Amino acid sequence: MAGRVAGKVAFVTGAARGQGRSHAVRLAQEGADIIAVDICRGFDNSPAPAASPEDLAETADLVKGLDRRVVTAEVDVRDYEALKAAVDSGVEQLGRLDIVVANAGIGTIAPRLDRMDEDLWQEMIDVNLSGVWKTVKTAVPHLLSGGGGSIVLTSSVAGLKAYTHTGHYNAAKHGVVGLMRSFAVELGPKNIRVNSVHPTHVNTPLLINDMTFRLFRPDLENPGPDDLAPICQTFHTLPIPWVNAEDISNAVLFLASDEARYITGVTLPVDAGSCLK
Ligand SMILES: NC(=O)c1ccc[n+]([C@@H]2O[C@H](COP(=O)([O-])OP(=O)(O)OC[C@H]3O[C@@H](n4cnc5c(N)ncnc54)[C@H](O)[C@@H]3O)[C@@H](O)[C@H]2O)c1
């Protein structure tokens, strides 16, 4: 089969919907088989609705519709043993591992850092930072067995600069950059490349939800996406409020492919010029 990642196997976390689903489908379009995991349930503090087992099954159907193989598991990236079992089983069934996309994450809105509850802080660090470390940790032995690979960590523009109301998220996403650089220097000699992508606002449930509408438009009784859009646009240099999941997937695909064979340790914004501001 032809394709930019033909014959490779990719492990994608947070694959039930949003960017994770898009990454799985985009990589499958270019010839990869997929190990897709997701927690498939909600978080008390998160304004986004829960992803469901049906969502993960739909991702699997989309991959199968592209004539690629897929293995799914309902796993929490905070649970190292369960994650390891899922990856080990996926590699056993699909034969190898070449690409890791540590994408799973949550977005919660918080008060100022000095007033934040410890629980809210800890949940964020556990999922968005430690979960990324555990994802890579489970995958590295398989990448080494195959002679190398490409790891892409999902950070955020909030991993390169700070937003208010999300100090815990900013800290976790900056931490992902530290993880990325550390893994890159440690694993580079083993032919494993490690990079991070930094999306601006993306049109997924993590952003497009009622709590975000109300945070940005407290002046309106029932704000919706159209009321949020002009505010989001002010973050950008290009005249758009947000990007689509596929825009991030194209960056992930490039970093995962051999086109990026000598690119490692890079923080790649897909941000409509947000970092220029
Ligand atoms: N949407 C945005 O505006 C935006 C911007 C920058 C970065 N990001 C980052 O992109 C990544 C993907 O988010 P998205 O926009 O697709 O949001 P999303 O809410 O649509 O998807 C996130 C997926 O991750 C899963 N997930 C969450 N915690 C998990 C856990 N502990 N274990 C396993 N799966 C878990 C969810 O169930 C969900 O399916 C996240 O890391 C997020 O922080 C999002």
Tab-separated table of C-alpha atoms and ligand atoms in Angstrom:
chain	number	residue	atom	x	y	z
A	1	MET	CA	0.000	0.000	0.000
A	2	ALA	CA	1.267	3.475	-0.870
A	3	GLY	CA	1.241	6.303	1.635
A	4	ARG	CA	3.428	8.567	3.689
A	5	VAL	CA	3.382	6.164	6.664
A	6	ALA	CA	2.634	2.957	4.781
A	7	GLY	CA	3.367	-0.247	6.651
A	8	LYS	CA	3.767	1.517	9.992
A	9	VAL	CA	1.766	1.099	13.178
A	10	ALA	CA	0.697	4.164	15.189
A	11	PHE	CA	-0.421	4.306	18.824
A	12	VAL	CA	-2.819	7.229	19.426
A	13	THR	CA	-4.218	8.229	22.832
A	14	GLY	CA	-7.452	10.171	23.244
A	15	ALA	CA	-8.594	8.610	19.976
A	16	ALA	CA	-12.361	8.421	20.603
A	17	ARG	CA	-13.038	11.845	19.123
A	18	GLY	CA	-11.620	15.278	18.352
A	19	GLN	CA	-7.984	15.537	17.390
A	20	GLY	CA	-7.139	11.964	18.426
A	21	ARG	CA	-9.747	10.497	16.088
A	22	SER	CA	-8.577	12.811	13.320
A	23	HIS	CA	-4.931	11.760	13.848
A	24	ALA	CA	-5.895	8.079	13.710
A	25	VAL	CA	-7.860	8.560	10.503
A	26	ARG	CA	-5.232	10.776	8.824
A	27	LEU	CA	-2.432	8.313	9.626
A	28	ALA	CA	-4.618	5.441	8.378
A	29	GLN	CA	-5.308	7.352	5.150
A	30	GLU	CA	-1.546	7.348	4.610
A	31	GLY	CA	-1.173	3.632	5.255
A	32	ALA	CA	-0.718	3.132	9.009
A	33	ASP	CA	-2.468	0.580	11.196
A	34	ILE	CA	-3.716	2.020	14.465
A	35	ILE	CA	-3.733	1.243	18.185
A	36	ALA	CA	-6.440	3.613	19.483
A	37	VAL	CA	-7.060	4.149	23.188
A	38	ASP	CA	-9.344	6.455	25.133
A	39	ILE	CA	-10.751	6.677	28.655
A	40	CYS	CA	-14.303	6.891	27.196
A	41	ARG	CA	-15.765	8.604	30.241
A	42	GLY	CA	-16.003	12.090	31.676
A	43	PHE	CA	-14.231	14.129	34.312
A	44	ASP	CA	-16.023	15.873	37.189
A	45	ASN	CA	-14.166	19.139	36.636
A	46	SER	CA	-14.275	19.152	32.847
A	47	PRO	CA	-16.874	21.196	30.983
A	48	ALA	CA	-16.551	18.977	27.891
A	49	PRO	CA	-19.082	16.130	27.605
A	50	ALA	CA	-17.641	12.635	28.059
A	51	ALA	CA	-16.354	10.665	25.094
A	52	SER	CA	-18.119	7.289	24.905
A	53	PRO	CA	-17.251	3.699	23.948
A	54	GLU	CA	-19.416	4.305	20.855
A	55	ASP	CA	-17.175	7.224	19.901
A	56	LEU	CA	-14.102	4.978	20.087
A	57	ALA	CA	-15.917	2.296	18.054
A	58	GLU	CA	-16.703	4.947	15.430
A	59	THR	CA	-13.003	5.844	15.188
A	60	ALA	CA	-12.277	2.143	14.664
A	61	ASP	CA	-14.923	1.932	11.928
A	62	LEU	CA	-13.425	4.934	10.158
A	63	VAL	CA	-9.980	3.310	10.184
A	64	LYS	CA	-11.383	-0.024	8.998
A	65	GLY	CA	-13.216	1.863	6.234
A	66	LEU	CA	-9.774	2.832	4.949
A	67	ASP	CA	-8.766	-0.850	4.820
A	68	ARG	CA	-6.373	-0.459	7.714
A	69	ARG	CA	-6.255	-2.625	10.818
A	70	VAL	CA	-7.164	-1.165	14.209
A	71	VAL	CA	-7.010	-2.315	17.827
A	72	THR	CA	-8.910	-0.337	20.464
A	73	ALA	CA	-8.863	-0.249	24.257
A	74	GLU	CA	-10.710	1.746	26.897
A	75	VAL	CA	-7.808	2.911	29.021
A	76	ASP	CA	-6.958	5.849	31.258
A	77	VAL	CA	-3.487	7.232	30.432
A	78	ARG	CA	-2.968	7.718	34.198
A	79	ASP	CA	-3.040	3.927	34.641
A	80	TYR	CA	0.420	2.757	33.566
A	81	GLU	CA	-0.254	-0.973	33.916
A	82	ALA	CA	-3.502	-0.848	31.915
A	83	LEU	CA	-1.878	1.338	29.271
A	84	LYS	CA	1.079	-1.032	28.982
A	85	ALA	CA	-1.252	-4.024	28.630
A	86	ALA	CA	-3.167	-2.226	25.848
A	87	VAL	CA	-0.012	-1.283	23.926
A	88	ASP	CA	1.577	-4.702	24.375
A	89	SER	CA	-1.613	-6.367	23.118
A	90	GLY	CA	-1.905	-3.943	20.187
A	91	VAL	CA	1.685	-4.577	19.126
A	92	GLU	CA	1.184	-8.325	19.438
A	93	GLN	CA	-1.818	-8.125	17.105
A	94	LEU	CA	-0.415	-5.598	14.618
A	95	GLY	CA	3.181	-6.790	14.648
A	96	ARG	CA	5.188	-3.649	15.414
A	97	LEU	CA	5.138	-0.032	16.589
A	98	ASP	CA	6.601	2.973	14.763
A	99	ILE	CA	4.619	6.072	15.724
A	100	VAL	CA	3.297	7.380	19.046
A	101	VAL	CA	0.856	10.267	19.294
A	102	ALA	CA	0.393	11.236	22.957
A	103	ASN	CA	-2.704	13.344	22.445
A	104	ALA	CA	-5.110	12.524	25.306
A	105	GLY	CA	-5.853	15.519	27.468
A	106	ILE	CA	-8.410	17.514	29.362
A	107	GLY	CA	-9.168	21.205	29.625
A	108	THR	CA	-10.564	22.562	32.837
A	109	ILE	CA	-11.131	26.180	33.742
A	110	ALA	CA	-9.780	27.327	37.058
A	111	PRO	CA	-9.384	30.306	39.338
A	112	ARG	CA	-6.032	32.033	39.709
A	113	LEU	CA	-3.190	29.604	40.454
A	114	ASP	CA	-2.770	30.826	44.035
A	115	ARG	CA	-6.475	30.125	44.675
A	116	MET	CA	-6.704	26.791	42.876
A	117	ASP	CA	-7.830	23.625	44.683
A	118	GLU	CA	-5.190	20.958	44.966
A	119	ASP	CA	-7.528	18.367	43.374
A	120	LEU	CA	-7.995	20.424	40.225
A	121	TRP	CA	-4.240	20.985	39.948
A	122	GLN	CA	-3.386	17.339	40.535
A	123	GLU	CA	-5.913	15.962	38.045
A	124	MET	CA	-4.512	18.228	35.341
A	125	ILE	CA	-0.902	17.258	36.020
A	126	ASP	CA	-1.818	13.568	36.236
A	127	VAL	CA	-3.610	13.507	32.866
A	128	ASN	CA	-1.923	16.160	30.723
A	129	LEU	CA	1.663	15.691	31.924
A	130	SER	CA	2.157	12.352	33.695
A	131	GLY	CA	-0.217	10.651	31.228
A	132	VAL	CA	2.031	11.764	28.367
A	133	TRP	CA	5.118	10.423	30.144
A	134	LYS	CA	3.370	7.084	30.809
A	135	THR	CA	2.213	6.855	27.184
A	136	VAL	CA	5.767	7.224	25.914
A	137	LYS	CA	7.155	4.907	28.611
A	138	THR	CA	4.852	2.066	27.506
A	139	ALA	CA	5.771	2.543	23.860
A	140	VAL	CA	9.556	2.944	23.928
A	141	PRO	CA	10.449	-0.763	24.288
A	142	HIS	CA	8.437	-1.521	21.139
A	143	LEU	CA	10.005	1.367	19.186
A	144	LEU	CA	13.452	0.120	20.214
A	145	SER	CA	12.577	-3.408	19.042
A	146	GLY	CA	11.700	-1.990	15.618
A	147	GLY	CA	14.918	0.027	15.346
A	148	GLY	CA	13.445	3.496	15.951
A	149	GLY	CA	10.372	5.614	15.401
A	150	SER	CA	8.655	8.960	15.786
A	151	ILE	CA	6.921	10.297	18.891
A	152	VAL	CA	4.634	13.327	18.721
A	153	LEU	CA	3.426	14.901	21.963
A	154	THR	CA	0.371	17.160	21.949
A	155	SER	CA	1.111	20.320	23.868
A	156	SER	CA	-0.667	23.619	23.085
A	157	VAL	CA	0.049	27.271	22.460
A	158	ALA	CA	-0.417	27.213	26.256
A	159	GLY	CA	2.834	25.207	26.331
A	160	LEU	CA	4.674	28.173	24.815
A	161	LYS	CA	2.938	31.117	26.481
A	162	ALA	CA	0.442	31.628	29.289
A	163	TYR	CA	-3.297	32.207	29.296
A	164	THR	CA	-5.289	33.331	32.340
A	165	HIS	CA	-7.785	30.923	34.001
A	166	THR	CA	-5.693	27.921	32.956
A	167	GLY	CA	-2.504	28.100	35.040
A	168	HIS	CA	-2.549	24.368	35.740
A	169	TYR	CA	-3.047	23.645	32.006
A	170	ASN	CA	-0.245	26.073	31.075
A	171	ALA	CA	2.066	24.343	33.566
A	172	ALA	CA	1.231	20.849	32.288
A	173	LYS	CA	1.611	21.849	28.624
A	174	HIS	CA	4.950	23.620	29.300
A	175	GLY	CA	5.935	20.414	31.109
A	176	VAL	CA	5.170	18.449	27.943
A	177	VAL	CA	7.869	20.502	26.204
A	178	GLY	CA	10.325	19.479	28.923
A	179	LEU	CA	9.331	15.852	28.465
A	180	MET	CA	9.662	16.155	24.696
A	181	ARG	CA	13.167	17.661	24.875
A	182	SER	CA	14.312	15.144	27.496
A	183	PHE	CA	13.016	12.156	25.546
A	184	ALA	CA	14.520	13.641	22.365
A	185	VAL	CA	18.048	13.830	23.787
A	186	GLU	CA	17.793	10.449	25.514
A	187	LEU	CA	16.266	8.531	22.598
A	188	GLY	CA	17.832	10.306	19.606
A	189	PRO	CA	20.890	8.034	19.574
A	190	LYS	CA	18.460	5.096	19.316
A	191	ASN	CA	16.909	6.572	16.161
A	192	ILE	CA	13.750	7.721	17.915
A	193	ARG	CA	12.631	11.268	17.083
A	194	VAL	CA	10.487	13.224	19.555
A	195	ASN	CA	8.632	16.457	18.769
A	196	SER	CA	5.639	18.393	20.085
A	197	VAL	CA	2.730	20.079	18.337
A	198	HIS	CA	1.189	23.254	19.730
A	199	PRO	CA	-2.372	23.826	18.567
A	200	THR	CA	-4.193	27.082	19.041
A	201	HIS	CA	-7.964	26.851	19.593
A	202	VAL	CA	-9.276	23.736	17.855
A	203	ASN	CA	-12.885	23.121	16.926
A	204	THR	CA	-13.442	20.160	19.316
A	205	PRO	CA	-15.589	19.609	22.447
A	206	LEU	CA	-12.640	20.616	24.646
A	207	LEU	CA	-13.079	24.195	23.410
A	208	ILE	CA	-16.588	24.327	21.984
A	209	ASN	CA	-18.591	23.840	25.164
A	210	ASP	CA	-20.942	25.826	27.337
A	211	MET	CA	-18.414	26.727	30.036
A	212	THR	CA	-16.038	28.275	27.498
A	213	PHE	CA	-18.879	30.248	25.950
A	214	ARG	CA	-19.820	31.600	29.378
A	215	LEU	CA	-16.223	32.337	30.401
A	216	PHE	CA	-15.609	34.478	27.331
A	217	ARG	CA	-19.096	35.995	27.047
A	218	PRO	CA	-20.297	36.625	30.621
A	219	ASP	CA	-22.307	39.518	29.173
A	220	LEU	CA	-24.725	37.149	27.354
A	221	GLU	CA	-27.455	34.960	28.863
A	222	ASN	CA	-27.115	32.045	26.415
A	223	PRO	CA	-23.830	32.436	24.514
A	224	GLY	CA	-22.918	29.991	21.738
A	225	PRO	CA	-20.083	29.354	19.239
A	226	ASP	CA	-20.920	32.411	17.139
A	227	ASP	CA	-20.495	34.592	20.234
A	228	LEU	CA	-17.163	32.943	21.102
A	229	ALA	CA	-15.713	33.212	17.576
A	230	PRO	CA	-14.878	36.958	17.527
A	231	ILE	CA	-13.096	36.631	20.896
A	232	CYS	CA	-11.084	33.614	19.730
A	233	GLN	CA	-10.128	35.453	16.561
A	234	THR	CA	-8.392	38.193	18.564
A	235	PHE	CA	-5.784	35.602	19.631
A	236	HIS	CA	-4.694	35.078	16.021
A	237	THR	CA	-2.811	36.860	13.273
A	238	LEU	CA	-4.745	35.039	10.553
A	239	PRO	CA	-8.431	35.992	10.336
A	240	ILE	CA	-9.897	32.794	11.837
A	241	PRO	CA	-11.307	31.944	15.297
A	242	TRP	CA	-10.047	28.361	15.461
A	243	VAL	CA	-8.485	25.619	13.386
A	244	ASN	CA	-9.895	22.161	12.641
A	245	ALA	CA	-8.586	18.872	13.998
A	246	GLU	CA	-7.336	17.947	10.507
A	247	ASP	CA	-4.968	20.933	10.572
A	248	ILE	CA	-3.216	19.426	13.585
A	249	SER	CA	-3.339	15.940	12.035
A	250	ASN	CA	-1.445	17.164	8.985
A	251	ALA	CA	1.354	18.433	11.246
A	252	VAL	CA	1.354	15.148	13.194
A	253	LEU	CA	1.483	13.168	9.945
A	254	PHE	CA	4.452	15.197	8.706
A	255	LEU	CA	6.389	14.718	11.960
A	256	ALA	CA	5.517	11.007	11.989
A	257	SER	CA	6.597	10.457	8.399
A	258	ASP	CA	10.059	10.008	6.946
A	259	GLU	CA	9.737	13.490	5.419
A	260	ALA	CA	10.721	14.683	8.915
A	261	ARG	CA	13.460	12.076	9.325
A	262	TYR	CA	16.024	14.563	10.664
A	263	ILE	CA	13.620	16.682	12.695
A	264	THR	CA	13.704	16.071	16.436
A	265	GLY	CA	13.292	18.215	19.549
A	266	VAL	CA	11.067	20.708	17.748
A	267	THR	CA	8.051	22.605	19.121
A	268	LEU	CA	5.752	23.029	16.112
A	269	PRO	CA	2.949	25.575	16.528
A	270	VAL	CA	-0.206	25.192	14.433
A	271	ASP	CA	-1.516	28.445	15.748
A	272	ALA	CA	-2.739	30.862	13.047
A	273	GLY	CA	0.002	33.210	14.229
A	274	SER	CA	-1.005	33.219	17.905
A	275	CYS	CA	2.623	33.085	19.064
A	276	LEU	CA	3.349	36.287	17.137
A	277	LYS	CA	1.098	38.189	19.537
B	1	LIG	N1	-9.286	21.926	21.504
B	1	LIG	C1	-8.369	22.846	21.695
B	1	LIG	O1	-8.641	24.048	21.579
B	1	LIG	C2	-6.942	22.457	22.040
B	1	LIG	C3	-5.933	23.427	21.896
B	1	LIG	C4	-4.615	23.080	22.188
B	1	LIG	C5	-4.316	21.808	22.627
B	1	LIG	N2	-5.324	20.886	22.785
B	1	LIG	C6	-4.936	19.554	23.231
B	1	LIG	O2	-5.264	18.615	22.225
B	1	LIG	C7	-5.472	17.332	22.804
B	1	LIG	C8	-6.738	16.711	22.258
B	1	LIG	O3	-7.857	17.475	22.664
B	1	LIG	P1	-9.164	17.675	21.746
B	1	LIG	O4	-9.185	19.088	21.348
B	1	LIG	O5	-9.234	16.622	20.710
B	1	LIG	O6	-10.305	17.475	22.868
B	1	LIG	P2	-11.440	16.356	23.033
B	1	LIG	O7	-12.005	16.591	24.393
B	1	LIG	O8	-12.353	16.347	21.868
B	1	LIG	O9	-10.637	14.964	22.988
B	1	LIG	C9	-9.796	14.551	24.033
B	1	LIG	C10	-9.895	13.041	24.123
B	1	LIG	O10	-8.953	12.605	25.129
B	1	LIG	C11	-9.607	11.634	25.946
B	1	LIG	N3	-8.987	11.601	27.270
B	1	LIG	C12	-8.998	12.586	28.188
B	1	LIG	N4	-8.376	12.168	29.310
B	1	LIG	C13	-7.968	10.898	29.076
B	1	LIG	C14	-7.300	9.944	29.867
B	1	LIG	N5	-6.951	10.199	31.135
B	1	LIG	N6	-7.010	8.745	29.323
B	1	LIG	C15	-7.389	8.458	28.045
B	1	LIG	N7	-8.063	9.315	27.261
B	1	LIG	C16	-8.348	10.531	27.776
B	1	LIG	C17	-11.052	12.104	25.998
B	1	LIG	O11	-11.944	11.066	26.412
B	1	LIG	C18	-11.293	12.587	24.583
B	1	LIG	O12	-11.762	11.573	23.732
B	1	LIG	C19	-5.461	17.539	24.312
B	1	LIG	O13	-4.196	17.177	24.828
B	1	LIG	C20	-5.680	19.033	24.455
B	1	LIG	O14	-5.135	19.551	25.644
B	1	LIG	C21	-6.622	21.186	22.493
